[in-house]
CSV table of C-alpha atoms in Angstrom, one decimal:
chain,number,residue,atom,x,y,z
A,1,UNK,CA,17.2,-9.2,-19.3
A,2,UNK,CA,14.2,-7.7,-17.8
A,3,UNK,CA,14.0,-5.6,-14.6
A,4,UNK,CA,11.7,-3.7,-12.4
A,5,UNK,CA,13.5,-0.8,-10.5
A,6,UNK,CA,11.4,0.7,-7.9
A,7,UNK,CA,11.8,4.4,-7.2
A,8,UNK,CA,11.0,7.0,-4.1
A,9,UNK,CA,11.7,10.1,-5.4
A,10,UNK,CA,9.9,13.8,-4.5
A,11,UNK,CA,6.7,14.5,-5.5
A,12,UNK,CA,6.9,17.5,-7.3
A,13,UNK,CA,6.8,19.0,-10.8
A,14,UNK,CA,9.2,17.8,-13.3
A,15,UNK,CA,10.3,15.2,-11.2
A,16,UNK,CA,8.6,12.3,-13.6
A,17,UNK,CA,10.2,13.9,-17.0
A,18,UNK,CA,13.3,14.0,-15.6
A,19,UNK,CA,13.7,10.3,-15.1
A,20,UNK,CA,12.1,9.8,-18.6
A,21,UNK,CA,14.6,12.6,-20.2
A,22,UNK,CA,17.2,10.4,-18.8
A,23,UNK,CA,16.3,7.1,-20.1
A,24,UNK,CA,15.2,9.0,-23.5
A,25,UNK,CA,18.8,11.0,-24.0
A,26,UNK,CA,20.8,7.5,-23.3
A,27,UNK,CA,18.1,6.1,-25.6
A,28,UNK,CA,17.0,3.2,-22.7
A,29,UNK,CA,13.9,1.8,-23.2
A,30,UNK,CA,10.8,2.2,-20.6
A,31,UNK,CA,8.9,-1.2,-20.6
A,32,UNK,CA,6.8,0.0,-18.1
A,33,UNK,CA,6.3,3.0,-16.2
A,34,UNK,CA,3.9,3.3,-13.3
A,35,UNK,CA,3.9,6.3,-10.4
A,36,UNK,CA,1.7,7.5,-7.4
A,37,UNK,CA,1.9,9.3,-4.1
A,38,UNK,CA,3.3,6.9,-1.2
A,39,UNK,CA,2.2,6.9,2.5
A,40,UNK,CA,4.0,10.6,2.8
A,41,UNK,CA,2.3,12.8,0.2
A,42,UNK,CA,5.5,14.5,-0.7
A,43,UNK,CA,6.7,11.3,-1.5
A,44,UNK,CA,5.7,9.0,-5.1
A,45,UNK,CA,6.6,5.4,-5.5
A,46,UNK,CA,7.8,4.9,-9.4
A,47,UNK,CA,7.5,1.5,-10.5
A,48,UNK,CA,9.8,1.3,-14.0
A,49,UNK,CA,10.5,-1.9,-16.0
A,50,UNK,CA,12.9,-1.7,-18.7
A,51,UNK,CA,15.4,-4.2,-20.8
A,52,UNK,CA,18.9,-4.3,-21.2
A,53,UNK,CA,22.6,-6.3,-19.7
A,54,UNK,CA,23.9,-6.0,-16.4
A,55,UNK,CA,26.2,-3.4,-17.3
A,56,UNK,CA,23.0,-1.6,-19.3
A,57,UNK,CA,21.6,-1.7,-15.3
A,58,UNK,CA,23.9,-0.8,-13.3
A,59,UNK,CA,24.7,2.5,-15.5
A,60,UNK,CA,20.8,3.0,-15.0
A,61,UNK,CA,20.5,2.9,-11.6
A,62,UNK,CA,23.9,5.1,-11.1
A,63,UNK,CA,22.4,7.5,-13.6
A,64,UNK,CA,18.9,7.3,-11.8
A,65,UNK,CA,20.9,8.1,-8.0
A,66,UNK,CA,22.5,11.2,-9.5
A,67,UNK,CA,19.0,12.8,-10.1
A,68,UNK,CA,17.8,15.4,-7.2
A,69,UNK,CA,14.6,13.8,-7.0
A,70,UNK,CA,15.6,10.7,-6.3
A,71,UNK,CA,15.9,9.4,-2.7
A,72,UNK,CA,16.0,5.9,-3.0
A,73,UNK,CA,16.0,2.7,-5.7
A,74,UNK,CA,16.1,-0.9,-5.6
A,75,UNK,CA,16.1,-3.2,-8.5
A,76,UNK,CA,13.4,-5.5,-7.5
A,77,UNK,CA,14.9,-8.3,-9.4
A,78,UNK,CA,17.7,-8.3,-6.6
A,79,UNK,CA,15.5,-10.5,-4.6
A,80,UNK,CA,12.1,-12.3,-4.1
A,81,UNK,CA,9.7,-9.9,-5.1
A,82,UNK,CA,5.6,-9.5,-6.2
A,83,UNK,CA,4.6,-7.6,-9.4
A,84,UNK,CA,0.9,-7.3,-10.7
A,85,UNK,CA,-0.7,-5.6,-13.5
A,86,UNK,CA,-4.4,-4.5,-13.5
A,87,UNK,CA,-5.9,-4.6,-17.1
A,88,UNK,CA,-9.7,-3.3,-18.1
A,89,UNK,CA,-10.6,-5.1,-21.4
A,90,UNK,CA,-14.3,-4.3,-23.1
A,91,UNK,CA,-15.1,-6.9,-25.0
A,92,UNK,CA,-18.3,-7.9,-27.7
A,93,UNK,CA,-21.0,-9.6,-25.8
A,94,UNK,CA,-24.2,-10.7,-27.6
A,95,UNK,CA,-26.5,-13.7,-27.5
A,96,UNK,CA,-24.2,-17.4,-27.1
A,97,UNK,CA,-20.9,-15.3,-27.0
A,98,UNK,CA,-22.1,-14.1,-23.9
A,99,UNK,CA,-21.8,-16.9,-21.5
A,100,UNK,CA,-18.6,-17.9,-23.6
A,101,UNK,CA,-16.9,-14.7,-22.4
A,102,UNK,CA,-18.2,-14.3,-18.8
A,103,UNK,CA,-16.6,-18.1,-18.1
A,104,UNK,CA,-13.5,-17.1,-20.1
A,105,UNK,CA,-13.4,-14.8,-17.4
A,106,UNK,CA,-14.1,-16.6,-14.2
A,107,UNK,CA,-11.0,-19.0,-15.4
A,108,UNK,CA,-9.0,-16.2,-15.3
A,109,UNK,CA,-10.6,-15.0,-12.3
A,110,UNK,CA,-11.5,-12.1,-13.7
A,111,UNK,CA,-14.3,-9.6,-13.0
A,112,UNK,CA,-17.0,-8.4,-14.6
A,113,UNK,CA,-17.7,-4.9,-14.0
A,114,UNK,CA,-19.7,-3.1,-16.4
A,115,UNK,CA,-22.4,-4.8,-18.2
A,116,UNK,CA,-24.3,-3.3,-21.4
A,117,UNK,CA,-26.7,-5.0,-24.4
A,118,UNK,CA,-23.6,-5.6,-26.4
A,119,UNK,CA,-20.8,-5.9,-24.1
A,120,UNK,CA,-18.5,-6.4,-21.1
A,121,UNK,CA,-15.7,-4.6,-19.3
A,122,UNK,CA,-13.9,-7.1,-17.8
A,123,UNK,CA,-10.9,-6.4,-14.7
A,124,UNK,CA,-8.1,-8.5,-14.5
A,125,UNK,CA,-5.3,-8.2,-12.4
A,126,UNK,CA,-2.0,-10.9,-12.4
A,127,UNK,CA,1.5,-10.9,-13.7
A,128,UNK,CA,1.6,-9.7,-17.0
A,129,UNK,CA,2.0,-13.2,-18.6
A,130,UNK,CA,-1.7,-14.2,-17.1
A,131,UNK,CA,-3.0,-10.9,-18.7
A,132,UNK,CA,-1.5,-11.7,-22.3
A,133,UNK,CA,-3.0,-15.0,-21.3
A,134,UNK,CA,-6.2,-13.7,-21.3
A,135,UNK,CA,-5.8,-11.4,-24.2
A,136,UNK,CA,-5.3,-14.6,-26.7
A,137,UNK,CA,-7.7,-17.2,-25.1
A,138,UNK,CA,-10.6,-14.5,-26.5
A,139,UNK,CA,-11.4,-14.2,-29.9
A,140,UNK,CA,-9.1,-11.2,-31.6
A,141,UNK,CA,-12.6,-9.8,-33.3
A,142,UNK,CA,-14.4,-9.7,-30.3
A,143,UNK,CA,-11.6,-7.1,-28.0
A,144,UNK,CA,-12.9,-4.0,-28.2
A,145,UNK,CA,-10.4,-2.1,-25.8
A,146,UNK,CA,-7.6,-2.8,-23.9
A,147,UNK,CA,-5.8,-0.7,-21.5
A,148,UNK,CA,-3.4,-1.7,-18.7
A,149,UNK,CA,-1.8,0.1,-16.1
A,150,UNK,CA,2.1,-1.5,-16.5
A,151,UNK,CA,3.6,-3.1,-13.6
A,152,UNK,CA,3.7,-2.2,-9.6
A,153,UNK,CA,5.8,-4.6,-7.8
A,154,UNK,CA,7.4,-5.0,-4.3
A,155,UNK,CA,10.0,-6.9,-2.7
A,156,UNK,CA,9.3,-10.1,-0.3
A,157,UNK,CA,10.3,-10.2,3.3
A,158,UNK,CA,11.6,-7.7,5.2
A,159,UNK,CA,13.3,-6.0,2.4
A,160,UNK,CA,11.9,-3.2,1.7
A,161,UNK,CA,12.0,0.4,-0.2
A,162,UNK,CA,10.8,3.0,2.5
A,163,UNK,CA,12.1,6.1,4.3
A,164,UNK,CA,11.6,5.1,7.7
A,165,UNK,CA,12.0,1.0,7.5
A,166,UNK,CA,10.7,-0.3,11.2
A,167,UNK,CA,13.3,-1.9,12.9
A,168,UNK,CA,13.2,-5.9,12.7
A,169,UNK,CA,13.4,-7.6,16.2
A,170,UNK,CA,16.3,-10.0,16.3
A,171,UNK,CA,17.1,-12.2,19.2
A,172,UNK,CA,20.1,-10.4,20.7
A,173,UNK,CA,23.7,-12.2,20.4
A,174,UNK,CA,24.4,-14.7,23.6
A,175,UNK,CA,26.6,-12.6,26.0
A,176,UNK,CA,30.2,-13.7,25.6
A,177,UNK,CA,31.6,-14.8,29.0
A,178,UNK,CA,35.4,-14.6,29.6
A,179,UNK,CA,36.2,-18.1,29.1
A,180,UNK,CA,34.5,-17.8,25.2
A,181,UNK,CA,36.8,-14.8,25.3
A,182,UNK,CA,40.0,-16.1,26.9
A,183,UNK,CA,42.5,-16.7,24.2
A,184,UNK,CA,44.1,-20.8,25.3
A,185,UNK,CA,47.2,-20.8,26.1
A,186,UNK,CA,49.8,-21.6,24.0
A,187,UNK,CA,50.9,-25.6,23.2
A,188,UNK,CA,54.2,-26.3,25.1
A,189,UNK,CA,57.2,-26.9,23.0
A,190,UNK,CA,58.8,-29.7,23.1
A,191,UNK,CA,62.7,-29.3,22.8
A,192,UNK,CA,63.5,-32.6,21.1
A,193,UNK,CA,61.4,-31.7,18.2
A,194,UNK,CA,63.9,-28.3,17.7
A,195,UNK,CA,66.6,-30.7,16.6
């Protein structure tokens, strides 16, 4: 099964090779690997997808918690969560094949951002089953170049992979009075059922 594990962990040298040494000496496979700085510049946020069974998983993550640079991980597929790819795809555009592409890409709602005599660079962003979407509506001999940045996801809600998490307001308990509190008093016993 496939999961996303997101990852704070330092921001220093070494750090990103030493979660890929892991995965590469227990011969795990990285799907997906995608890191940057967080809010905190000593901080990065590592966004990893990889394969395997439950118990695969959880011997990841344990191995992932024992690293130095690690501070925190949550496997996104815990919960409700958002991932999005960004893809840049150049593509052959000349004469009718033109107009063909550019509405390709407004279905996908896609963007064109670079435009020369011959072709388009098109941005896409979505889950990564949009983008391979995409990828086979076009015509194979007109992709020129593809290159996509691997998943980034977050969880939904309030849940939520950050070192200082604001505190949620709850409504506060109702204030137990001493009758909720009282314990009753016991049932009277009736002798005649003791015989």
């Amino acid at each position: 099964m496939r999961h996303i594990l997101s990852i704070l962990l330092e921001n220093e040298a070494g750090a990103l090779s030493r979660v890929a040494g892991l995965f590469s000496a227990r011969a795990f496979n990285i799907e997906s690997l995608t890191v940057a700085p967080t809010e905190d510049p000593t901080v990065s946020r590592m966004t990893l997808v990889t394969s395997g069974s439950d118990e695969i998983i959880e011997q990841i993550v344990k191995q992932l918690n024992k690293l130095i640079d690690v501070i925190k991980l949550i496997d996104l597929n815990e919960g409700a969560h958002i991932e999005r790819e960004l893809m840049l795809i150049k593509v052959m555009a000349r004469d009718g094949g033109r107009e063909e592409v550019k509405r390709m890409a407004e279905i996908f709602r896609g963007r064109i951002i670079d435009v020369t005599d011959t072709t388009y660079v098109i941005e896409l962003t979505g889950t990564g089953e949009k983008l391979d979407a995409f990828i086979e509506a076009l015509d194979k001999s007109l992709i020129l170049e593809v290159v996509r940045t691997g998943v980034s996801g977050i969880a939904r809600g309030t849940r939520a992979l950050s070192l200082h998490i604001p505190s949620i307001t709850r409504p506060a308990p109702p204030a137990r009075t001493e009758a909720a509190t009282a314990k009753p008093a016991p049932a009277p016993v009736n002798p005649d059922h003791l015989l």
